[in-house]
mmCIF file of C-alpha atoms in Angstrom:
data_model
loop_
_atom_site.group_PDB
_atom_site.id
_atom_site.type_symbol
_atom_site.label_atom_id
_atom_site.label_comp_id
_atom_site.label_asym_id
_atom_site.label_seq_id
_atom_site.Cartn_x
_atom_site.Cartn_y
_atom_site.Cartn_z
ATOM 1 C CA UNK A 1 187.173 61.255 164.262
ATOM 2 C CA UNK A 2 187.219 57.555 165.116
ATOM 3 C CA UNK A 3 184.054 55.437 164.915
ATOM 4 C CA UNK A 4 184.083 52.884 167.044
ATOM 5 C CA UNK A 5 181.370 50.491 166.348
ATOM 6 C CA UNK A 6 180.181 47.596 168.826
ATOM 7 C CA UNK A 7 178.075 44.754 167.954
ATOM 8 C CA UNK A 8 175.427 43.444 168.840
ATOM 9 C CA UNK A 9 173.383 46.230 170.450
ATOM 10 C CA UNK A 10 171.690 44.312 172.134
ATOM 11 C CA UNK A 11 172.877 41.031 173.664
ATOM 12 C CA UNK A 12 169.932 38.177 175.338
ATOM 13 C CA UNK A 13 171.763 35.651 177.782
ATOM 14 C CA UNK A 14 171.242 32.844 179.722
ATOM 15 C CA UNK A 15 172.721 33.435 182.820
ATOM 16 C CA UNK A 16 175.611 30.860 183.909
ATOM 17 C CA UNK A 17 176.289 31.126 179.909
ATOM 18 C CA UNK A 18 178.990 33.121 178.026
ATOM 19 C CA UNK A 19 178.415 36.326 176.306
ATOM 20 C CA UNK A 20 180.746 38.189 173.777
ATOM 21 C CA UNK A 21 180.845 41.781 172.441
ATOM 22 C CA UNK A 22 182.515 43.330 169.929
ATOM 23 C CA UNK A 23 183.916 46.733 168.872
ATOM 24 C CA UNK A 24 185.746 47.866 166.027
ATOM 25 C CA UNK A 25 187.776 51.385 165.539
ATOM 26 C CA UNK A 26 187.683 52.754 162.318
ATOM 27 C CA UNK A 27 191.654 53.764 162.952
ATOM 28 C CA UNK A 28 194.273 51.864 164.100
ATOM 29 C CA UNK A 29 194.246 52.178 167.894
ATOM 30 C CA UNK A 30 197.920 51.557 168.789
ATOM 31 C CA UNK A 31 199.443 55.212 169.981
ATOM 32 C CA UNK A 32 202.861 56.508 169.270
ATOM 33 C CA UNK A 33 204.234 54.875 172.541
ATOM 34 C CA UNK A 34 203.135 51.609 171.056
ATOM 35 C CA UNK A 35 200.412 51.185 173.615
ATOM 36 C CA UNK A 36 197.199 50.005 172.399
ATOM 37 C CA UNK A 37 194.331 52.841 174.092
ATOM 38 C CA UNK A 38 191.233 50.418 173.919
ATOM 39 C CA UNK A 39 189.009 50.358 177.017
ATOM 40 C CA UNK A 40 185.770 49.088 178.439
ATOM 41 C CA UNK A 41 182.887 50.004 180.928
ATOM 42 C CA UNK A 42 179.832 48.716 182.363
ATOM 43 C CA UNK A 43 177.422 50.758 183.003
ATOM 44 C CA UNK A 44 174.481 49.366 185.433
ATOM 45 C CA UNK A 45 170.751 50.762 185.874
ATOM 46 C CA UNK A 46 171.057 53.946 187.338
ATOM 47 C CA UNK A 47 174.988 53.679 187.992
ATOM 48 C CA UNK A 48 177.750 55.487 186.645
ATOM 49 C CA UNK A 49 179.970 53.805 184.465
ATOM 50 C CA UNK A 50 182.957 51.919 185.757
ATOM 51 C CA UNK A 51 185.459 51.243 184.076
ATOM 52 C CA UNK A 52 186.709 47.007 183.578
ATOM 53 C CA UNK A 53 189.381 46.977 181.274
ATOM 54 C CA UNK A 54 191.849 49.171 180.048
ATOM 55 C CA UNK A 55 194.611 48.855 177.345
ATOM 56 C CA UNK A 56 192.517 46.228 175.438
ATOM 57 C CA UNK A 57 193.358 43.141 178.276
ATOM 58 C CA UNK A 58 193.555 44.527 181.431
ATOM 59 C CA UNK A 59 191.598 44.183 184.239
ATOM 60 C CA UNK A 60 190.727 46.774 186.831
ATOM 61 C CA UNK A 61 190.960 46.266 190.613
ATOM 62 C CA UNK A 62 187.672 44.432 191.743
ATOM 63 C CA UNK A 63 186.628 43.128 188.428
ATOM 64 C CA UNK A 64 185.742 39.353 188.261
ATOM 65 C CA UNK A 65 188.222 37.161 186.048
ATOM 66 C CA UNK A 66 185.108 36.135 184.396
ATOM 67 C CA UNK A 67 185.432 39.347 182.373
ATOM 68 C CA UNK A 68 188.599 39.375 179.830
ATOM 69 C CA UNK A 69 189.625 41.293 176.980
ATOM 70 C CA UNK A 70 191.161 40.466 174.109
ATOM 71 C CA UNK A 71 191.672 42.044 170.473
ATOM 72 C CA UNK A 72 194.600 44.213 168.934
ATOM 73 C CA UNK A 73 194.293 47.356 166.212
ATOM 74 C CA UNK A 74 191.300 47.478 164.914
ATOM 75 C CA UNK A 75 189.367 44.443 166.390
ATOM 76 C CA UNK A 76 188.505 44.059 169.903
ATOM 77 C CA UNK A 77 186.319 41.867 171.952
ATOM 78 C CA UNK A 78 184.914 41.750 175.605
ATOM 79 C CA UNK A 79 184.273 38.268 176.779
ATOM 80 C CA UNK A 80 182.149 36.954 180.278
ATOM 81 C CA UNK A 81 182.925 33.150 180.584
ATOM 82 C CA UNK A 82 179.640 32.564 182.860
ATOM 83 C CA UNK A 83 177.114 35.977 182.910
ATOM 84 C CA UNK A 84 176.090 36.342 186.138
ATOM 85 C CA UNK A 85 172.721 38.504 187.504
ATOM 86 C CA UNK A 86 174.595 41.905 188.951
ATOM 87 C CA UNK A 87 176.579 41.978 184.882
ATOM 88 C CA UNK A 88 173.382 43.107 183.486
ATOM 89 C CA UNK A 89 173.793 46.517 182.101
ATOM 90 C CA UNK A 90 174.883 48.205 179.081
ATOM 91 C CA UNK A 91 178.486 47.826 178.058
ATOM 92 C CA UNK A 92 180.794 50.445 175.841
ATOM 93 C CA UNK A 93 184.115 50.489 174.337
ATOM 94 C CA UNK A 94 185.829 53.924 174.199
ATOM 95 C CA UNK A 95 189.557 54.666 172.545
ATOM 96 C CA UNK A 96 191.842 56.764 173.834
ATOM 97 C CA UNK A 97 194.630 56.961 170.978
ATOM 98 C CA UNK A 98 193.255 59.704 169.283
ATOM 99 C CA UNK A 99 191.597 63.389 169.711
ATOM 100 C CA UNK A 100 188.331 63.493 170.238
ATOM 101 C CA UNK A 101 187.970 60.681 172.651
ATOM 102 C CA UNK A 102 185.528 58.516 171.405
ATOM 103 C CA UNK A 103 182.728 55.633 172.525
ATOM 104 C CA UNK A 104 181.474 52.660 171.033
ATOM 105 C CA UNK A 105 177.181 53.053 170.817
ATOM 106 C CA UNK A 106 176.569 50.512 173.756
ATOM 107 C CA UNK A 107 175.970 47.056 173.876
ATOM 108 C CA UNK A 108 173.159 45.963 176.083
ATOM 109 C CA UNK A 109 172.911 42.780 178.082
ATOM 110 C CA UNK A 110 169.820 41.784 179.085
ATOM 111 C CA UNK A 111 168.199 38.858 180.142
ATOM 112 C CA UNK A 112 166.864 36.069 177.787
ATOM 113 C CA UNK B 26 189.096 56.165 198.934
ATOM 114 C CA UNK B 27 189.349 57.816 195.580
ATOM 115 C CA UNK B 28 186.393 59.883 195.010
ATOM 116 C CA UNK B 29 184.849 62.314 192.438
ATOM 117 C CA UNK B 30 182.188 64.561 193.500
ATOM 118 C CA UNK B 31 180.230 66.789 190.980
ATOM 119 C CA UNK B 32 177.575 69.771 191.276
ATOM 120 C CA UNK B 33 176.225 72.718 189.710
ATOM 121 C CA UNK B 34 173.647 71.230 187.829
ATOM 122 C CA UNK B 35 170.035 72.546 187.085
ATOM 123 C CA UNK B 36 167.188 73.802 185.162
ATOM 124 C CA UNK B 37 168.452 76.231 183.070
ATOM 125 C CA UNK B 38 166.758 78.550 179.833
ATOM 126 C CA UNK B 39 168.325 78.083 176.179
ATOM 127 C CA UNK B 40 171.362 80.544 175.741
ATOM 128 C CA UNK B 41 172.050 80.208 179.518
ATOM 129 C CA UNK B 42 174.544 80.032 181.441
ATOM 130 C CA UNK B 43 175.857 77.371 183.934
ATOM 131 C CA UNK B 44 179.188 76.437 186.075
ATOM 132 C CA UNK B 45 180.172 72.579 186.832
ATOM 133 C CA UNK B 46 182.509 71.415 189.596
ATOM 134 C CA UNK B 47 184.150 68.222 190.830
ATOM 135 C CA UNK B 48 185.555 68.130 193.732
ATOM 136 C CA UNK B 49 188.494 65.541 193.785
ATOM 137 C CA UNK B 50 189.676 63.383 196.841
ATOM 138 C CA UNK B 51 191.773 60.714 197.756
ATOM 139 C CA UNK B 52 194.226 60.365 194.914
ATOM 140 C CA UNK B 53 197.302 63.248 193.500
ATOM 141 C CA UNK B 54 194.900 65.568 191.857
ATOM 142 C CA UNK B 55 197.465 67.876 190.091
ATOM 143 C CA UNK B 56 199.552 64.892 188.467
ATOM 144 C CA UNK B 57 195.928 63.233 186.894
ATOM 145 C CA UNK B 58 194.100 64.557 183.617
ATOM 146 C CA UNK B 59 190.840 64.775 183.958
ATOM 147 C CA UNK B 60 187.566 64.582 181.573
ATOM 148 C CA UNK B 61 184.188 65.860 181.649
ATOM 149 C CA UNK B 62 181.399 63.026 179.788
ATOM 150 C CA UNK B 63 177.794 63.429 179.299
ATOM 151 C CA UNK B 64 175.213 61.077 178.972
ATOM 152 C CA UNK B 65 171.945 62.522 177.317
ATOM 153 C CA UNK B 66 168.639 60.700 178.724
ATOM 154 C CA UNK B 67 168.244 57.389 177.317
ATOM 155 C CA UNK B 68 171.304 57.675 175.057
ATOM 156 C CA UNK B 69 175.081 56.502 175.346
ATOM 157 C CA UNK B 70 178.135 58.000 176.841
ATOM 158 C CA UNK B 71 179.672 60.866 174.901
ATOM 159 C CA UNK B 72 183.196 62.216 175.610
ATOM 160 C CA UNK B 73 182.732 66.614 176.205
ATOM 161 C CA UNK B 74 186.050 67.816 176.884
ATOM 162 C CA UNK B 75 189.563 66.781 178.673
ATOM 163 C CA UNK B 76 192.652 68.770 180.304
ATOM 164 C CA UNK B 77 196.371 67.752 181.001
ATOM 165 C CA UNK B 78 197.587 67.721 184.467
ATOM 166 C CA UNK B 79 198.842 71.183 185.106
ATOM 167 C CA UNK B 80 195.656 72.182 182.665
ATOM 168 C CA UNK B 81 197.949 73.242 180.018
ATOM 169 C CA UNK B 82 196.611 71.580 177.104
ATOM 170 C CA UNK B 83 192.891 71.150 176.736
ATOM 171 C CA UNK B 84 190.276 69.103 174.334
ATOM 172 C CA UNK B 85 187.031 69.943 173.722
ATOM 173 C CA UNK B 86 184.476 67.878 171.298
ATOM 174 C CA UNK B 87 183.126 69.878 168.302
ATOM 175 C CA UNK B 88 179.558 69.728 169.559
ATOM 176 C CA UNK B 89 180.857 71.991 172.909
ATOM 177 C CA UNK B 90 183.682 73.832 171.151
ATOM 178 C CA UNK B 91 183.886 77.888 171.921
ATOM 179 C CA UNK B 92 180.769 77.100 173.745
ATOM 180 C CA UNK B 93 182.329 75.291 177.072
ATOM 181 C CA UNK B 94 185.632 75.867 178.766
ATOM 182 C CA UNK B 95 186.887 72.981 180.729
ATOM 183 C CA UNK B 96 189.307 74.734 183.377
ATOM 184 C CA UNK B 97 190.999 72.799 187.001
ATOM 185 C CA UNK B 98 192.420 74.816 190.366
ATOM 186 C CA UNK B 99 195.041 71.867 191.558
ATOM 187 C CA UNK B 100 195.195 73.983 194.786
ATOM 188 C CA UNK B 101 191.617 72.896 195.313
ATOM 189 C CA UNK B 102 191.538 70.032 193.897
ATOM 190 C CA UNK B 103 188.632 71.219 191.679
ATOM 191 C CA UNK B 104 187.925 70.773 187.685
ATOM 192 C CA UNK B 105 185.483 72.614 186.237
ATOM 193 C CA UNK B 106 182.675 73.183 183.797
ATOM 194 C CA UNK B 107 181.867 76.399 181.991
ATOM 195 C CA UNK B 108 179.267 76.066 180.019
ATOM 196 C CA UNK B 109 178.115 78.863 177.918
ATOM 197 C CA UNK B 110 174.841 79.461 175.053
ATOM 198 C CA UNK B 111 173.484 76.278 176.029
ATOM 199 C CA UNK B 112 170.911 74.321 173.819
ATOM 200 C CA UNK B 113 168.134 71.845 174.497
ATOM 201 C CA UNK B 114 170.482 69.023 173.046
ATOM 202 C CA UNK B 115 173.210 69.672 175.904
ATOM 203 C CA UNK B 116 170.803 68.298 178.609
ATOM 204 C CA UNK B 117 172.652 65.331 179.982
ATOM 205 C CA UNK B 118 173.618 63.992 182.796
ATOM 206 C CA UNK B 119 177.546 65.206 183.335
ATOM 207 C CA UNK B 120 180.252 63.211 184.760
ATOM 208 C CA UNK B 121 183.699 63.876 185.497
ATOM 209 C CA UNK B 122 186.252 60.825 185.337
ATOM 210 C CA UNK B 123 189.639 60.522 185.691
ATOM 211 C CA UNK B 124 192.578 60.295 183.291
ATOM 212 C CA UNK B 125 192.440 60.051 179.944
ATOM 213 C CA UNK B 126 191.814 56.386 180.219
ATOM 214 C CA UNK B 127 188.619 56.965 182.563
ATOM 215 C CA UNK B 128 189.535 54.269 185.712
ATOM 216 C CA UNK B 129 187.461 56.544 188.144
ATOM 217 C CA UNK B 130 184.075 58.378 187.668
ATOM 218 C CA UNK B 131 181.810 60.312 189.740
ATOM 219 C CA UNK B 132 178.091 59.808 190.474
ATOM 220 C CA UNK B 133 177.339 62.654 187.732
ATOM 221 C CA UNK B 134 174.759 65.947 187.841
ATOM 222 C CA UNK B 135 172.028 66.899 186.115
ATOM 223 C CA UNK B 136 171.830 69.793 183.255
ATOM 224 C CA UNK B 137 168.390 70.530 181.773
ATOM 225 C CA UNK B 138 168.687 72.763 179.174
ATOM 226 C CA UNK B 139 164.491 74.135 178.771
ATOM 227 C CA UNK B 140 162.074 77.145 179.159
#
């Protein structure tokens, strides 16, 4: 199976100030198509997940352009330029490339 | 608006038996793959089991394997949950989502596996 592995797990922030998490697969993530599976949620108190960005870089509909993705095979990072009081949650990376479908452990951002 | 709506969930014994549904609206049900997740209290997200389209080809994680049956009806738009022998360590909250890439979940339901 792939591990995927996210650091830190948990994450203090000042809010107005960036924040940065990071997740690495112990496989290569890039599929057979030459697509690169690599997505990430947020997950709020007492919400379902939703997801932000998919294919390592992509935002969803409705996500702030404060949030950005960046990273290819192995090594990928979420980024929020300015954290703001509603993007306090807990955060996970999940690929799709390979059977089982697997998550990262969670990174949690909380207030400093 | 799309929309994923679960139920079925419960109190239910060890070795017990218990059905899972989510209803699906607003977006091509029979040309999406769908997923079931669960999210054990106080824990992280943990991927259960996925099916194609036209539910021809089906996943299941080792932890649920010959234990659940993920199953859809597109005429319905319905996927479903069989879950079968249950244990203490399934209790989780269960949430469907959609495609194999996950861009829409649903509010999830309970499953409290206990005597």
């Amino acid at each position: 199976d792939v591990v995927m592995t996210q650091s830190p797990l948990s994450l203090p922030v000042t809010l107005g100030q960036p924040a940065s998490i990071s997740c690495r697969s112990s496989q290569s993530l890039v599929y057979s198509d030459g697509n690169t599976y690599l997505n990430w949620f947020q997950q709020r108190p007492g919400q379902s997940p939703r997801r932000l960005i998919y294919k390592v870089s992509n935002r969803d509909s409705g996500v702030p352009d404060r949030f950005s993705g960046s990273g290819s095979g192995t090594d990928f990072t979420l980024k929020i330029s300015r954290v703001e009081a509603e993007d306090l949650g807990v955060y996970y990376c999940m690929q799709a490339a390979h059977w089982p479908l697997t998550f990262g452990g969670g990174t949690r951002v909380e207030i400093k | 608006e799309v929309q994923l709506l679960e139920s079925g969930g419960g109190l239910i014994q060890p070795g017990g038996s218990l059905s899972l549904s989510c209803a699906a609206s607003g977006f091509t049900f029979s040309t999406s793959n769908m997923n079931w997740v669960r999210q054990a209290p106080g824990k992280g997200l943990e991927w259960v089991s996925a099916i194609s389209n036209s539910g021809g080809n089906t996943y299941s994680a080792d932890s649920v394997k010959g234990r659940f049956t993920i199953s859809r009806d597109n005429s319905k738009n319905t996927l479903y949950l069989q879950m079968n022998s249950l244990r203490a360590e399934d209790t989780a909250v269960y949430y469907c989502a959609k495609a194999y890439n996950m861009d829409v979940w649903g509010k999830g339901v309970t499953v409290t596996v206990s005597s």
